[in-house]
C-alpha positions as MATLAB code, in Angstrom:
seq = 'MESRPRLFLTTAFLCGVLLTLGFKDFYPDLERRFRRRRAPIDSVAGAGLKTNDDIDLEDHTKIKEADDPGDADKVVVRGDWICMPSDQATEKSDLLLKLGAVVDRVPPAPIIDPMHFVNRARNLAADHTADPKRLGRGYFADQFENPANWQAHFEGTAAEILHQCRGTLDAFVAGAGTGGTIAGVAQFLKSKLPSMRVVIADPQGSGLFNRIKYGVMFDSLEKEGTRRRSQVDTIIEGIGINRVTANLEAGRELIDDAIKVTDEEALAMARWLVEKDGIFCGSSSSVNYSGLKQELLEVQLIRSWTT';
ca = [
     -57.583   19.097   12.818;
     -58.343   16.209   10.504;
     -55.597   17.523    7.911;
     -52.910   17.131   10.694;
     -52.189   13.205   10.407;
     -51.884   13.902    6.647;
     -49.510   16.695    7.086;
     -47.561   14.715    9.450;
     -47.179   11.900    7.407;
     -46.343   13.990    4.117;
     -43.662   16.041    6.757;
     -42.235   12.485    7.550;
     -42.386   11.183    4.002;
     -40.203   14.236    2.683;
     -37.781   14.081    5.696;
     -36.994   10.454    4.811;
     -36.224   11.345    1.130;
     -34.149   14.388    2.207;
     -32.300   11.995    4.703;
     -32.031    9.437    2.048;
     -30.238   11.874   -0.598;
     -28.075   13.356    2.013;
     -26.771    9.905    2.831;
     -26.542    9.142   -0.898;
     -24.746   12.407   -1.631;
     -22.304   12.417    1.345;
     -21.594    8.904    1.982;
     -21.206    6.976   -1.483;
     -19.569    4.411    0.047;
     -22.018    3.100    2.392;
     -22.948   -0.040    0.024;
     -18.882   -0.847    0.006;
     -18.995   -0.424    4.015;
     -22.336   -2.565    4.328;
     -20.424   -5.432    2.619;
     -17.323   -5.101    4.270;
     -19.082   -5.493    7.699;
     -21.271   -8.365    6.246;
     -18.097  -10.137    4.801;
     -17.115  -11.643    8.408;
     -20.750  -13.020    9.253;
     -21.016  -14.607    5.661;
     -17.352  -16.352    6.142;
     -18.315  -17.609    9.768;
     -21.777  -18.728    8.224;
     -20.017  -20.386    5.355;
     -18.051  -22.331    7.794;
     -20.807  -23.937    9.315;
     -21.213  -21.762   12.388;
     -24.342  -20.163   13.395;
     -24.066  -16.444   14.302;
     -27.131  -15.822   15.983;
     -26.435  -18.109   18.665;
     -26.263  -16.864   22.401;
     -22.542  -16.976   23.397;
     -21.630  -17.369   27.077;
     -18.613  -15.529   28.068;
     -16.280  -16.925   30.419;
     -13.154  -16.074   32.217;
     -10.443  -18.142   30.359;
      -7.427  -16.096   31.229;
      -4.893  -18.569   31.490;
      -1.732  -19.642   29.267;
      -1.973  -23.051   28.004;
       1.427  -24.831   27.290;
       1.695  -26.654   24.247;
       3.355  -29.751   25.658;
       0.281  -30.985   26.892;
      -2.168  -31.947   24.032;
      -4.600  -33.294   26.464;
      -5.475  -29.833   27.603;
      -7.278  -28.999   24.348;
     -10.623  -30.251   25.738;
     -10.771  -26.810   27.438;
     -10.699  -24.920   24.367;
     -13.452  -21.986   24.347;
     -16.660  -22.539   22.466;
     -16.482  -18.953   21.358;
     -13.457  -19.768   19.284;
     -10.894  -17.345   21.163;
      -8.060  -19.868   21.469;
      -4.992  -18.343   20.151;
      -1.802  -20.042   19.023;
       1.322  -18.178   18.551;
       5.297  -18.936   18.727;
       6.707  -18.793   22.229;
       9.452  -16.610   21.235;
       6.936  -13.537   20.565;
       6.958  -10.797   23.147;
       5.035  -11.766   26.228;
       3.315   -8.217   26.107;
       1.281   -9.505   23.026;
      -0.111  -12.743   24.800;
      -0.744  -10.639   28.022;
      -2.972   -8.343   25.912;
      -4.834  -11.169   24.564;
      -5.381  -12.695   28.017;
      -6.852   -9.535   29.547;
      -9.137   -9.858   26.546;
     -10.199  -13.090   27.661;
      -8.559  -15.489   25.284;
      -6.620  -18.778   26.152;
      -3.193  -18.354   24.596;
      -1.283  -21.326   23.546;
       2.478  -20.248   23.282;
       4.005  -22.921   21.195;
       7.528  -23.420   20.847;
       8.810  -22.342   16.923;
       9.094  -24.861   14.614;
       8.925  -25.206   10.751;
       5.820  -25.230    9.233;
       5.978  -28.997    8.145;
       5.823  -29.929   11.868;
       2.488  -30.735   13.344;
       3.105  -28.613   16.554;
       4.146  -25.387   14.245;
       1.432  -22.956   15.642;
      -0.486  -22.675   12.331;
      -0.665  -26.592   12.314;
      -1.631  -26.438   16.159;
      -4.504  -24.196   15.666;
      -5.981  -26.198   12.525;
      -5.676  -29.217   14.600;
      -7.388  -27.797   17.691;
     -10.053  -26.873   15.507;
     -10.676  -30.034   13.727;
     -10.557  -32.006   17.337;
     -13.202  -29.519   18.522;
     -15.546  -30.059   15.866;
     -14.791  -33.926   15.775;
     -15.770  -34.418   19.460;
     -19.610  -34.523   20.222;
     -19.127  -33.841   23.567;
     -18.328  -30.204   23.069;
     -20.395  -27.522   22.450;
     -20.401  -25.600   18.914;
     -17.818  -26.263   16.177;
     -14.283  -25.344   15.802;
     -13.475  -22.888   13.037;
      -9.521  -22.302   11.901;
      -9.315  -18.781   10.732;
      -6.192  -19.636    8.517;
      -5.222  -16.269    8.053;
      -1.996  -17.102    6.126;
      -4.435  -18.904    3.239;
      -7.671  -17.551    3.715;
      -8.345  -15.130    0.692;
     -10.850  -13.131    3.121;
      -7.539  -11.706    4.382;
      -6.472   -9.978    1.340;
      -9.647   -9.150    0.264;
     -10.395   -7.295    3.424;
      -7.556   -4.898    2.803;
      -8.778   -4.509   -0.990;
     -12.133   -3.481    0.046;
     -11.154   -1.663    3.029;
      -7.512   -0.582    3.701;
      -6.694    0.503    0.222;
      -9.745    2.521   -0.277;
      -8.778    4.479    2.924;
      -5.307    4.875    1.847;
      -6.368    6.323   -1.464;
      -9.242    8.607   -0.050;
      -6.800   10.028    2.741;
      -4.187   10.728   -0.223;
      -6.866   12.301   -2.318;
      -6.294    9.972   -5.020;
      -2.658   10.840   -5.347;
      -0.073    8.304   -4.314;
       3.650    7.748   -5.565;
       4.202    4.404   -3.792;
       2.892    2.168   -1.005;
       5.379    0.563    1.235;
       4.930   -2.386    3.528;
       6.219   -5.408    5.163;
       4.415   -8.662    4.993;
       3.646  -11.464    7.076;
       0.667  -13.174    5.729;
       1.002  -10.966    2.640;
      -2.745   -9.935    2.972;
      -2.075   -6.461    3.375;
       0.319   -5.649    0.640;
      -1.661   -8.123   -2.107;
      -4.973   -6.471   -1.340;
      -3.662   -3.054   -1.222;
      -1.636   -3.404   -4.207;
      -4.559   -5.084   -6.244;
      -6.686   -1.975   -5.483;
      -4.528    0.689   -5.825;
      -2.572   -0.475   -9.084;
      -6.108   -0.683  -10.511;
      -6.729    3.111  -10.092;
      -3.034    4.173  -10.485;
      -1.198    1.765  -12.650;
       1.965    3.986  -12.410;
       2.350    3.814   -8.848;
       4.918    1.585   -7.111;
       4.470   -1.427   -4.560;
       7.336   -2.107   -2.412;
       7.962   -4.752    0.137;
       9.956   -3.694    3.390;
      11.283   -7.135    4.266;
      13.309   -7.530    7.829;
      16.746   -9.495    7.723;
      16.489  -13.339    7.961;
      13.141  -13.203    5.600;
      12.946  -14.563    2.069;
      10.568  -12.260    0.664;
      13.447   -9.890   -0.503;
      15.249  -12.286   -2.515;
      11.794  -13.817   -3.740;
      10.635  -10.473   -5.166;
      14.019   -9.262   -6.542;
      15.257  -12.701   -7.937;
      12.550  -15.170   -7.747;
      14.157  -17.548   -4.916;
      12.922  -17.755   -1.740;
      16.334  -17.824    0.578;
      18.300  -15.504    2.608;
      22.017  -15.715    3.455;
      20.991  -15.742    7.054;
      19.236  -18.930    6.485;
      21.778  -21.119    5.219;
      23.025  -24.011    7.573;
      24.949  -23.193   10.680;
      24.105  -19.443   10.809;
      20.693  -19.267   12.054;
      20.117  -18.061   15.762;
      16.279  -18.641   15.911;
      14.167  -21.740   14.559;
      12.065  -19.223   12.472;
      13.058  -15.752   10.689;
      16.400  -14.796   12.135;
      15.458  -11.383   13.049;
      14.355   -9.255   16.354;
      11.511   -8.172   14.223;
       7.837   -9.416   15.087;
       4.623   -9.787   12.939;
       6.453   -9.246    9.302;
       8.809  -11.678    7.597;
       8.473  -15.367    6.376;
      10.145  -17.923    4.260;
       7.675  -19.284    2.442;
       5.051  -17.733   -0.230;
       1.403  -17.877    1.359;
      -1.759  -17.974   -0.701;
      -2.479  -14.421    0.277;
       0.837  -12.927   -1.139;
       0.518  -14.760   -3.961;
      -2.835  -13.086   -4.850;
      -0.646   -9.880   -5.436;
       2.881  -10.712   -5.774;
       3.090   -9.999   -9.567;
       1.643   -6.500   -8.800;
       4.724   -6.021   -6.202;
       7.357   -3.858   -8.040;
      10.501   -3.920   -5.696;
      11.984   -5.122   -2.201;
      14.089   -3.466    0.143;
      15.912   -5.301    3.055;
      16.063   -3.602    6.347;
      18.356   -4.927    9.164;
      17.613   -4.966   12.705;
      20.159   -2.618   13.214;
      18.272   -0.058   10.767;
      14.736   -0.589   12.394;
      15.877    0.092   15.863;
      17.520    3.251   14.837;
      14.486    4.084   13.067;
      12.381    3.322   16.085;
      14.491    5.611   18.161;
      14.394    8.459   15.845;
      10.755    8.363   15.344;
       9.993    8.594   19.116;
      12.733   11.178   19.791;
      11.865   13.348   16.876;
       8.282   12.881   15.954;
       6.803   11.546   19.284;
       5.880    8.298   17.496;
       5.821    5.248   19.650;
       6.070    2.236   17.398;
       6.665   -1.338   17.216;
       9.475   -3.109   15.234;
       7.568   -3.799   12.302;
       6.308   -0.351   11.985;
       9.872    0.813   12.149;
      10.804   -1.559    9.445;
       7.786    0.174    7.262;
       9.446    3.708    8.034;
      12.960    2.432    7.038;
      11.943    0.848    3.903;
       9.655    4.156    3.032;
      13.007    6.288    3.523;
      15.097    4.143    1.168;
      12.275    4.252   -1.390;
      11.909    7.976   -1.160;
      15.699    8.742   -1.415;
      15.661    6.233   -4.527;
      12.607    8.210   -5.978;
      14.421   11.606   -5.453;
      17.453   10.248   -6.998;
      15.507    9.088  -10.310;
      13.812   12.383  -10.700;
      17.239   14.486  -10.014;
      18.587   12.052  -13.002;
      15.455   12.943  -15.071;
      15.438   16.692  -14.916;
];
């Protein structure tokens, strides 16, 4: 009877060793996953926000119109105030409302305009922090310029792609909005597979195609007197831009080529995907598929010439 506690302790110790060895063998990326989960916490803490404070959740399901700056005093302490262009699909703001956010639909404007949705968000965060009557601090995520964007894709998205492709990859094709995805993925994949190609699929009206191909940020649809929208002249949402962001610049030199995709091509691809493959996707995803199709045709053509 006296030896039983020792037996239990020895058994528990051996089980712990086996469990540790099992995790080490079957989950070699645990440290990377831990760091990825810690990164958002570290980023928030670095901005002066406390992550261990209690947060009172309230119902803020209403849209704030941007024409009354005085309404900014109702910004949510938790930080879920979302600024977005008013010409974006209402389904996006409806979903955010259901999740409890305050959605600020801002009229489309150039980036130099204080009422551009990015500048609007920055100013709201600064006003919140400067007001002593408000609880907490405002935090501007700055998704277009914050390097945490591309770093997250470097550490997470790209590693997952390489793993799922079993280490073999010919090309990566993607659209770019903030540029974080393609920059982070390009940096990681190119370091593992230097000969693979990274290609931007760019919607019409966006200047990234010409930026990558010719070094000039311009699109023919952007010339004076031809634009139908205040921003990128396309029905595609979520990708396409007419300025180089810090996130895109982080991986721009690793991008090998760019493919232009028209609205008509994107719509045709979206219909084909849902009818033939049962894939119901949005406009930006259909741009990626269209770009991938063009890249595959080009690769096949090159291989036929060299064989």
